[in-house]
Short mmCIF file of C-alpha atoms and ligand atoms in Angstrom, two decimals:
data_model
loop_
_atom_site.label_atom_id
_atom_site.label_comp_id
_atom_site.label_asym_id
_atom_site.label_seq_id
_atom_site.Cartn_x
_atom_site.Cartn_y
_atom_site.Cartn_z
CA UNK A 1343 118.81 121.87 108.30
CA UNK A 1344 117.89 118.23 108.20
CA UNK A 1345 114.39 118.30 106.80
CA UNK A 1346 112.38 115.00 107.12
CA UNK A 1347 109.20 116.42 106.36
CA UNK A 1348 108.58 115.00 103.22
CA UNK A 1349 110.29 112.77 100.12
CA UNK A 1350 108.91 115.93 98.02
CA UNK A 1351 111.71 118.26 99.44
CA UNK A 1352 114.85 116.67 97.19
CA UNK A 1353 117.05 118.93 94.91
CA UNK A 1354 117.75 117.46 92.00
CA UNK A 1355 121.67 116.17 91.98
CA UNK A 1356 124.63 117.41 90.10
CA UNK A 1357 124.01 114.33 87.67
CA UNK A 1358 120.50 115.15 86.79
CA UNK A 1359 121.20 118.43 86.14
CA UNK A 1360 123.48 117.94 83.72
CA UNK A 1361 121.18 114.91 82.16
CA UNK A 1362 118.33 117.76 82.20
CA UNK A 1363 120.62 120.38 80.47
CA UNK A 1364 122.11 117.80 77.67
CA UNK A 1365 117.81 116.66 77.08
CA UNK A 1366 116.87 116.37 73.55
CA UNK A 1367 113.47 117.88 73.17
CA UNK A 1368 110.48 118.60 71.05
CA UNK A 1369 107.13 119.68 71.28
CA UNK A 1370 105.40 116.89 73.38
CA UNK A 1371 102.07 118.11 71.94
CA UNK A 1372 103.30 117.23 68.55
CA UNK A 1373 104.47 114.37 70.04
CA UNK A 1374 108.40 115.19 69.03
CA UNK A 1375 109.86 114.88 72.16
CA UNK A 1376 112.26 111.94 72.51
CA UNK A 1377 113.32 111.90 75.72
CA UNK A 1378 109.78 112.25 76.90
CA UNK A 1379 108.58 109.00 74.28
CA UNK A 1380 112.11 106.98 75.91
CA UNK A 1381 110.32 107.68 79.47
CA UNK A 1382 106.87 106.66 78.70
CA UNK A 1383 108.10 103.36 77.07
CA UNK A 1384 110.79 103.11 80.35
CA UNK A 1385 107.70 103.07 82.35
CA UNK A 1386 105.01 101.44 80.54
CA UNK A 1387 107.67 98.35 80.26
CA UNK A 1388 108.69 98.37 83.52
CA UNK A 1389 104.65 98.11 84.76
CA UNK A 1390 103.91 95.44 82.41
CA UNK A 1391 101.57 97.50 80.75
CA UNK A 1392 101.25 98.79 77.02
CA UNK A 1393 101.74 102.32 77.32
CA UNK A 1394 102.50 105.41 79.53
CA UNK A 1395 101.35 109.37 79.52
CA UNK A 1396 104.20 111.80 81.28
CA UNK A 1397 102.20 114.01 83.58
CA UNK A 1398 102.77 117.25 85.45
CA UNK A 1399 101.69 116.04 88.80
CA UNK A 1400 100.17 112.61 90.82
CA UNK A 1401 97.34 114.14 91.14
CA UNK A 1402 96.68 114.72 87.65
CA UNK A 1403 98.08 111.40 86.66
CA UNK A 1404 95.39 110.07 89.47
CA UNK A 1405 92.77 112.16 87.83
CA UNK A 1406 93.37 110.59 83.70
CA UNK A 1407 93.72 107.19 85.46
CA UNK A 1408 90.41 107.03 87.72
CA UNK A 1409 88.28 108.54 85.10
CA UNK A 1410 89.39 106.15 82.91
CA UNK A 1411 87.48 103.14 85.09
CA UNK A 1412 85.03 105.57 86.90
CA UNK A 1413 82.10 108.05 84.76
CA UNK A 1414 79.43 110.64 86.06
CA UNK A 1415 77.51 109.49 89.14
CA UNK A 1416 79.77 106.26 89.88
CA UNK A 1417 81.53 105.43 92.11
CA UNK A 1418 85.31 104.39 93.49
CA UNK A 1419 86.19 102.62 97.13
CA UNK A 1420 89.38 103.70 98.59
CA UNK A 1421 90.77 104.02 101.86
CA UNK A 1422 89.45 107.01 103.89
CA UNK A 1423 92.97 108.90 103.86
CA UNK A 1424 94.06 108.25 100.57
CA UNK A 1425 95.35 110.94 98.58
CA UNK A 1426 92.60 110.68 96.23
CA UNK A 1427 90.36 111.29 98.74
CA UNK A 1428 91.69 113.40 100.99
CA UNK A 1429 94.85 115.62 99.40
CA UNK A 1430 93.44 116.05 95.85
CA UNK A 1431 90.80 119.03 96.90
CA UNK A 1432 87.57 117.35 95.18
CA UNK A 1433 89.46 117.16 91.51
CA UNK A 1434 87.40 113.90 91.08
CA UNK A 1435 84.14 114.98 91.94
CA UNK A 1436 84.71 118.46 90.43
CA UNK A 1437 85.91 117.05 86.98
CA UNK A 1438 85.23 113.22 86.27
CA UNK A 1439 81.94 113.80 88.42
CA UNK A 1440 82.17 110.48 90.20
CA UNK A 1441 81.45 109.99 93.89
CA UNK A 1442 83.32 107.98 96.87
CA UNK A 1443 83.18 105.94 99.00
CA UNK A 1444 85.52 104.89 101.48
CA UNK A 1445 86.66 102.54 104.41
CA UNK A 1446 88.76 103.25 107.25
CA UNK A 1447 91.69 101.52 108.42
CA UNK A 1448 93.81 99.02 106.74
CA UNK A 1449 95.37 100.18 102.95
CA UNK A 1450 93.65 97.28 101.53
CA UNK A 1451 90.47 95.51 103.40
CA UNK A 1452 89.19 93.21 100.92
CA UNK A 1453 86.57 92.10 103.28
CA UNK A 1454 84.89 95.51 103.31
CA UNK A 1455 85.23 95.91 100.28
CA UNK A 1456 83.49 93.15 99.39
CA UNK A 1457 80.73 94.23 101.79
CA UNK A 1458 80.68 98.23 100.06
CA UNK A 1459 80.00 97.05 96.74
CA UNK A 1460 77.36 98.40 94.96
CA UNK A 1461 76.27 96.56 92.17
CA UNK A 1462 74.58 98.47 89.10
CA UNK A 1463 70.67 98.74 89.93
CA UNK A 1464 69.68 100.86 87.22
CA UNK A 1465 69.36 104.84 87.30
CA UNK A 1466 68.51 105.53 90.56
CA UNK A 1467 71.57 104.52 92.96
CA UNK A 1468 75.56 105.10 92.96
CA UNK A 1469 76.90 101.98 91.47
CA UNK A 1470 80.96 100.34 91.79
CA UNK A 1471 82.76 100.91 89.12
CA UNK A 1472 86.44 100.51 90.81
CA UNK A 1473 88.63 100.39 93.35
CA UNK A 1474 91.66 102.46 94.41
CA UNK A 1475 94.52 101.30 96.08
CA UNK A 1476 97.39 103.22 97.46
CA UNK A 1477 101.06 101.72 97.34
CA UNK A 1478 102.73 102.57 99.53
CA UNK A 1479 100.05 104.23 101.85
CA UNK A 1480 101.15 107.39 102.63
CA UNK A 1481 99.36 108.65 105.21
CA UNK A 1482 99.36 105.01 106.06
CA UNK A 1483 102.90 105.67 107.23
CA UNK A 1484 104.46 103.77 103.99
CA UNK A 1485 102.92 100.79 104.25
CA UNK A 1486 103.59 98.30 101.54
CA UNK A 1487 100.08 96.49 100.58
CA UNK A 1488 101.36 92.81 100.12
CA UNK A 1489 101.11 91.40 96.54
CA UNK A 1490 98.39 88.37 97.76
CA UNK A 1491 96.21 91.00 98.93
CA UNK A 1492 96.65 92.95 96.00
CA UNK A 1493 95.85 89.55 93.54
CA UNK A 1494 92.52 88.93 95.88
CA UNK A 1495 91.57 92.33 94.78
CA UNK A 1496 92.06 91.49 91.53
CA UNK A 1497 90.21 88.33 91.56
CA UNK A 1498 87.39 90.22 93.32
CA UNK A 1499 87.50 92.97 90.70
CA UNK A 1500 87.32 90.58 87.78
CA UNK A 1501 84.20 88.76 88.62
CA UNK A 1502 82.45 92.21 89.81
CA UNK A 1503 83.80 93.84 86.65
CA UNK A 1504 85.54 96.03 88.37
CA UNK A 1505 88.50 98.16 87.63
CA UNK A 1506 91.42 98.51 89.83
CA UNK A 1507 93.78 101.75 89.96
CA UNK A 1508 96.73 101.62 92.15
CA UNK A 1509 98.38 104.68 93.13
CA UNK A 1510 102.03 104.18 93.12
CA UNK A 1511 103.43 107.28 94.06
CA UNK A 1512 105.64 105.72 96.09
CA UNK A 1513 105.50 102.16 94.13
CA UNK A 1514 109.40 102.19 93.70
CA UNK A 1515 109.55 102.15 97.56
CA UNK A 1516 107.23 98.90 97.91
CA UNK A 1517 109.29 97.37 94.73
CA UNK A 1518 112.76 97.56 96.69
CA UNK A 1519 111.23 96.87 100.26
CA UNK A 1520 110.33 93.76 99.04
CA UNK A 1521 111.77 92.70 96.17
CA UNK A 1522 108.80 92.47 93.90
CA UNK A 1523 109.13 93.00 90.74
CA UNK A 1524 107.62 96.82 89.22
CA UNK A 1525 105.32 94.10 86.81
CA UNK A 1526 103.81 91.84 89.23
CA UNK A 1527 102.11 95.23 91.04
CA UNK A 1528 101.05 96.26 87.64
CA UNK A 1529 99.25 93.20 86.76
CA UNK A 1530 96.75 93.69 89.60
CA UNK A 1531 95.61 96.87 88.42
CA UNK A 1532 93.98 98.26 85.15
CA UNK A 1533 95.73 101.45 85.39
CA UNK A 1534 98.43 102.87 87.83
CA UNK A 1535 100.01 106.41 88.62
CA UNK A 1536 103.40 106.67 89.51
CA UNK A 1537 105.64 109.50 91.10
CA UNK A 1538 108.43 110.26 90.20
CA UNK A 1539 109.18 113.44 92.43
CA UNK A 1540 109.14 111.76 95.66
CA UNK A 1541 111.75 109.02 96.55
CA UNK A 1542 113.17 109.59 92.84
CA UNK A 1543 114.20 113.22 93.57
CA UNK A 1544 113.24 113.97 90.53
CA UNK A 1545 111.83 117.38 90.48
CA UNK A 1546 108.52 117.28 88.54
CA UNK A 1547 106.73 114.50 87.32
CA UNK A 1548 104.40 111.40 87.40
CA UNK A 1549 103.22 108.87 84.97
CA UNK A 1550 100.19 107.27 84.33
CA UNK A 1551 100.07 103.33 82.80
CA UNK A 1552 97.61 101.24 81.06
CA UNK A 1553 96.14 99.94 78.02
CA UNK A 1554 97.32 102.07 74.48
CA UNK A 1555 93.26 102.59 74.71
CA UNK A 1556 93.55 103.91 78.06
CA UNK A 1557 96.84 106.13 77.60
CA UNK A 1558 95.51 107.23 74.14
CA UNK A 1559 92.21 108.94 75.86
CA UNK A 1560 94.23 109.97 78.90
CA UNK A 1561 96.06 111.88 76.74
CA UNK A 1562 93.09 113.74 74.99
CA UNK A 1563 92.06 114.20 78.45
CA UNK A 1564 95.53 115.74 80.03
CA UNK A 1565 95.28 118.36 76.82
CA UNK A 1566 92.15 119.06 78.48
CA UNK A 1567 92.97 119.42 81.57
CA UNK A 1568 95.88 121.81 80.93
CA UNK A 1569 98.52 119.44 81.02
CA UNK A 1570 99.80 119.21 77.14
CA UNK A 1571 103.18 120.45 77.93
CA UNK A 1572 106.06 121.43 75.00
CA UNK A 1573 109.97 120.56 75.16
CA UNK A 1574 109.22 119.12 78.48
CA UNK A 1575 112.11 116.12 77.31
CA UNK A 1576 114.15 118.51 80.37
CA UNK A 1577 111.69 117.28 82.75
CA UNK A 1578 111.33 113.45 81.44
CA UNK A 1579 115.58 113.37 81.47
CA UNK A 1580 115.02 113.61 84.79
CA UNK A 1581 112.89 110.61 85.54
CA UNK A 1582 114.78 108.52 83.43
CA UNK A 1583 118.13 109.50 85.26
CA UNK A 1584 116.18 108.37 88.72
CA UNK A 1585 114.98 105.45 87.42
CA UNK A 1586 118.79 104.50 86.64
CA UNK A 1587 120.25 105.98 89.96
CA UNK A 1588 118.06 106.36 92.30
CA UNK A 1589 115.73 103.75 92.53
CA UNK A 1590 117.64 100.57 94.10
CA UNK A 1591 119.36 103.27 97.05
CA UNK A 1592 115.98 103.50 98.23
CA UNK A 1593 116.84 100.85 100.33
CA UNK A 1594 119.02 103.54 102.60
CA UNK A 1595 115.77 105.30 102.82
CA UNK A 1596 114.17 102.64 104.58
CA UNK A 1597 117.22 101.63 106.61
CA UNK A 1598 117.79 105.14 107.84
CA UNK A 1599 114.01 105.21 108.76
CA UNK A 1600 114.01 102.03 110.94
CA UNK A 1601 116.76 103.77 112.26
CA UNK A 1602 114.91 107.08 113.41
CA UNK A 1603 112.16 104.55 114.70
CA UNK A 1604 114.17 102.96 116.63
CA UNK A 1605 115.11 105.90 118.82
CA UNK A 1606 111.38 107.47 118.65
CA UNK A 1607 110.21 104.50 120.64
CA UNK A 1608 108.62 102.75 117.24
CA UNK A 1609 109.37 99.31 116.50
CA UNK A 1610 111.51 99.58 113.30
CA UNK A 1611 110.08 96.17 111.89
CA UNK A 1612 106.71 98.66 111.64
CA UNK A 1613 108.00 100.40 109.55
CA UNK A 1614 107.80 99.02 105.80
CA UNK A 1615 109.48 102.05 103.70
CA UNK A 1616 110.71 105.37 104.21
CA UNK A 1617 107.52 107.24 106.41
CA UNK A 1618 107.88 106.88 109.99
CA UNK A 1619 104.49 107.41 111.79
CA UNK A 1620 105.29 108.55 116.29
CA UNK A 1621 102.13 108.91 117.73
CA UNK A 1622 102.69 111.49 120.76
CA UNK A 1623 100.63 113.89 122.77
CA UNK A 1624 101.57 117.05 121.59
CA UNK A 1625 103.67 116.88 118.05
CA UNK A 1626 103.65 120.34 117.74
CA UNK A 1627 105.73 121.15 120.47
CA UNK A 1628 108.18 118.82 119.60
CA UNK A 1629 107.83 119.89 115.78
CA UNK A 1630 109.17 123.76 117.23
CA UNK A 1631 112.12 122.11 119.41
CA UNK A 1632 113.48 120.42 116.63
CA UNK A 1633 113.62 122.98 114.52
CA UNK A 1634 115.78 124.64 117.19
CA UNK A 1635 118.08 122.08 116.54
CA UNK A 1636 118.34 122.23 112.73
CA UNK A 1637 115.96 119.13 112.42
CA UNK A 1638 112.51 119.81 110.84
CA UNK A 1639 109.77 116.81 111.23
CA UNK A 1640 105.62 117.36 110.56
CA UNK A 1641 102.95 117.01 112.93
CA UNK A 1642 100.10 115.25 111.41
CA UNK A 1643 97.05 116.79 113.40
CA UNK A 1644 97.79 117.06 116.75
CA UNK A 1645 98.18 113.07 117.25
CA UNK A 1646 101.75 112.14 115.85
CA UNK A 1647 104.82 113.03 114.38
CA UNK A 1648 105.62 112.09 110.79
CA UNK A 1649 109.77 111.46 109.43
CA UNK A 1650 110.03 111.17 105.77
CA UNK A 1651 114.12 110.15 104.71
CA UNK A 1652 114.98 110.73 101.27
CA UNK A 1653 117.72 111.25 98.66
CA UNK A 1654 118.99 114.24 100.61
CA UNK A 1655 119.07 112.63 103.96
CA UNK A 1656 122.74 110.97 104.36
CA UNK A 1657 123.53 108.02 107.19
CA UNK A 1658 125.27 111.08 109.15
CA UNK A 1659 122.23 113.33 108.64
CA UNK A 1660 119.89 110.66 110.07
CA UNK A 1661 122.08 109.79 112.64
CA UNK A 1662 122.32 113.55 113.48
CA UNK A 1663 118.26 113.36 113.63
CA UNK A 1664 118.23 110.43 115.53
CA UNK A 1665 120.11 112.21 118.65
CA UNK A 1666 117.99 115.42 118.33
CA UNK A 1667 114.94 113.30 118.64
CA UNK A 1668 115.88 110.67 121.13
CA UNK A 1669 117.18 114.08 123.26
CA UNK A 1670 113.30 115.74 122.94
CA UNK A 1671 111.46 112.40 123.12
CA UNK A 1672 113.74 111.18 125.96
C1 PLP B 1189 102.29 112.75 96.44
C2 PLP B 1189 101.25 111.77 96.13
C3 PLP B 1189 100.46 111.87 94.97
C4 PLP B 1189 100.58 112.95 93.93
O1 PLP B 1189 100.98 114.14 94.36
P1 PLP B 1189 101.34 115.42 93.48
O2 PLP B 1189 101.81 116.34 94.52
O3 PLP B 1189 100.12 115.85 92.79
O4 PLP B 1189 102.43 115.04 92.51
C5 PLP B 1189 99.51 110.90 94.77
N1 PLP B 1189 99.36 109.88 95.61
C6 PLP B 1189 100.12 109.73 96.70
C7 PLP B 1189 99.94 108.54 97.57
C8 PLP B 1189 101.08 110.68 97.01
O5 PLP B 1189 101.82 110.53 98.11
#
C-alpha cells in the first residue's frame, strides 16, 4: 500500500531505531534526561528563541503555548480551519478558558485582522490578546505563509500588544520550501509549537519555544496537564536524529507532490509543500477505487481529495500513485 493520507503515517527508520535504543535517559521530571535537555536546546537554538519544553503531542504543545499569551475570557484570532480551532476538540476553551475568534480564507489576512481586533474595554466584552498563525496551513493544503506577511503581523501585534503564536507543525516544510531560515519564522512570534511526528517521521513528539519565562511556566503547566513524562530521552533521540536526517529531504516531499498535482489536474506551482488539495465531485468514490489499487488518499468532506507524501513515500511509490490517479481521474 502506498498511503498518502497523512505525513503522520511514517515508521520510524532503521537509523532511528537504533538512535532510540542507544538513548541515554533520566527522569525528565527530575529533569535528568540528557537527550531530552540536547533536544530542547537543538530546538530552542534553531527558533531563535531562549528555551524549549519536549511535549507529547501538537496539540498539547499548542495548548502551553496559547495560554501562555491568552487568559480566562480572552480571546485569540486564527484562521477558521486551523488546527487550534478546528482538530483540537475545545482543549482551549475547556482548559485555558479563552474564546475565538476566527476569519475565513487566506492563512494569514492581516487586513481582517486588523478589522477583528478587540481592544480591552474593561469587564464586560472579549478582548485580543493574540493571534495564531498556522505554518504551513494544513488544511490550507500546505501553504507556506510568506515571511513579509508574517513581519506585518508582527508589527501589528507590537503596537496592539499583542502576542503572536505560530503553529509550526509543519514549520520544517516552509523552512526548506523556501529557504528561510528556522530563526527568521521565530522572530515573528512570541511562542511557537513545532512537530516533530509529521514530515520528521519521528514517531512522537512536538516542542514548544519561547522565552525561559514562558518555557519555565509551560512546564508547570504540561505537569499539569499530564504531560511530565520519565526516561522519555527514547522519544527526544528521535527528534534529534530527524532534525539531522530528515529535515533538508523534505524537499523530495514537495517535489513528489507537484508531481501527483500535476497528473490530478492541479497546477504544481500551487502547491507550496508536501499537501496536495484536488477539489472533485465525489472524493469518496475515488478514495474506494484507489484503495483497490494499493493507493490510499483522504477525502476531505465530500469536496476534494487530499495527498500527503512523506518519508515513506519513494520517487517510485509516487510515481506508482501518480498512474493510479491519473487512470481514476482520467
Ligand atoms: C498535526 C498538527 C498539530 C498537532 O497535532 P498532534 O496530533 O496533537 O501532534 C498541530 N497543528 C497542526 C497544523 C498540525 O497539522
Amino acid at each position: 500500500m502506498i498511503d498518502l493520507r497523512s505525513d503522520t503515517l511514517t515508521k520510524p527508520t532503521a537509523g532511528m531505531r537504533q538512535a532510540m535504543a542507544g538513548a541515554e535517559v533520566g527522569d525528565d521530571v527530575y529533569g535528568e534526561d540528557p537527550t531530552v535537555k540536547a533536544l530542547e536546546e537543538r530546538v530552542a537554538g534553531l527558533l531563535g528563541k531562549e528555551a524549549a519544553l519536549f511535549s507529547p503531542t501538537g496539540s498539547m504543545a499548542n495548548v502551553l503555548a496559547v495560554r501562555s499569551l491568552v487568559g480566562v475570557g480572552q480571546e485569540v484570532l486564527c484562521e477558521a480551519s486551523a488546527h487550534i480551532a478546528r482538530a483540537e476538540l475545545g482543549v482551549h476553551g475547556a482548559v485555558t478558558g479563552l474564546t475565538m475568534r476566527t476569519w475565513v480564507g487566506k492563512p494569514l489576512d492581516l487586513v481582517t485582522i486588523q478589522s477583528m481586533y478587540a481592544p480591552d474595554m474593561g469587564p464586560f466584552f472579549v478582548a485580543t490578546r493574540a493571534i495564531s498563525v498556522e505554518n504551513t496551513h494544513n488544511f490550507g493544503g500546505g501553504a507556506v505563509v510568506p515571511l513579509p506577511e508574517l513581519e506585518a503581523l508582527r508589527e501589528f501585534a507590537d503596537e496592539r500588544g499583542l502576542g503572536v503564536h505560530l503553529d509550526g507543525a509543519r514549520l520544517w516544510n516552509a523552512h526548506v520550501a523556501t529557504g528561510t531560515p528556522l530563526a527568521s519564522y521565530g522572530a515573528v512570534a512570541d511562542v511557537v509549537a513545532v512537530a516533530l511526528s509529521k514530515g520528521l517521521g519521528a514517531p512522537v513528539g512536538s516542542l514548544v519555544a519561547g522565552t525561559a519565562e514562558t518555557i519555565a511556566e509551560a512546564r508547570v503547566w504540561r505537569k499539569r496537564l499530564g504531560g511530565g513524562m520519565r526516561q522519555v530521552g527514547i522519544l527526544a533521540a528521535a527528534g534529534l536524529y530527524a532534525l539531522d536526517h530528515h529535515v533538508e529531504r523534505l524537499a523530495e516531499d514537495h517535489e513528489h507532490a507537484r508531481l501527483l498535482a500535476e497528473v490530478c489536474g492541479v497546477d504544481p506551482a500551487t502547491v507550496d509543500t508536501n499537501i496536495v488539495v484536488v477539489p472533485m465531485a465525489d472524493p469518496a468514490r475515488v478514495v474506494a477505487a484507489a484503495r483497490e489499487e494499493g493507493v490510499l488518499v483522504s477525502a476531505v468532506g465530500a469536496t476534494s481529495l487530499r495527498l500527503v507524501t512523506h518519508l515513506d513515500v519513494t520517487r517510485s511509490d509516487a510515481e506508482k500513485a501518480a498512474a493510479v490517479l491519473a487512470r481514476l481521474l482520467g
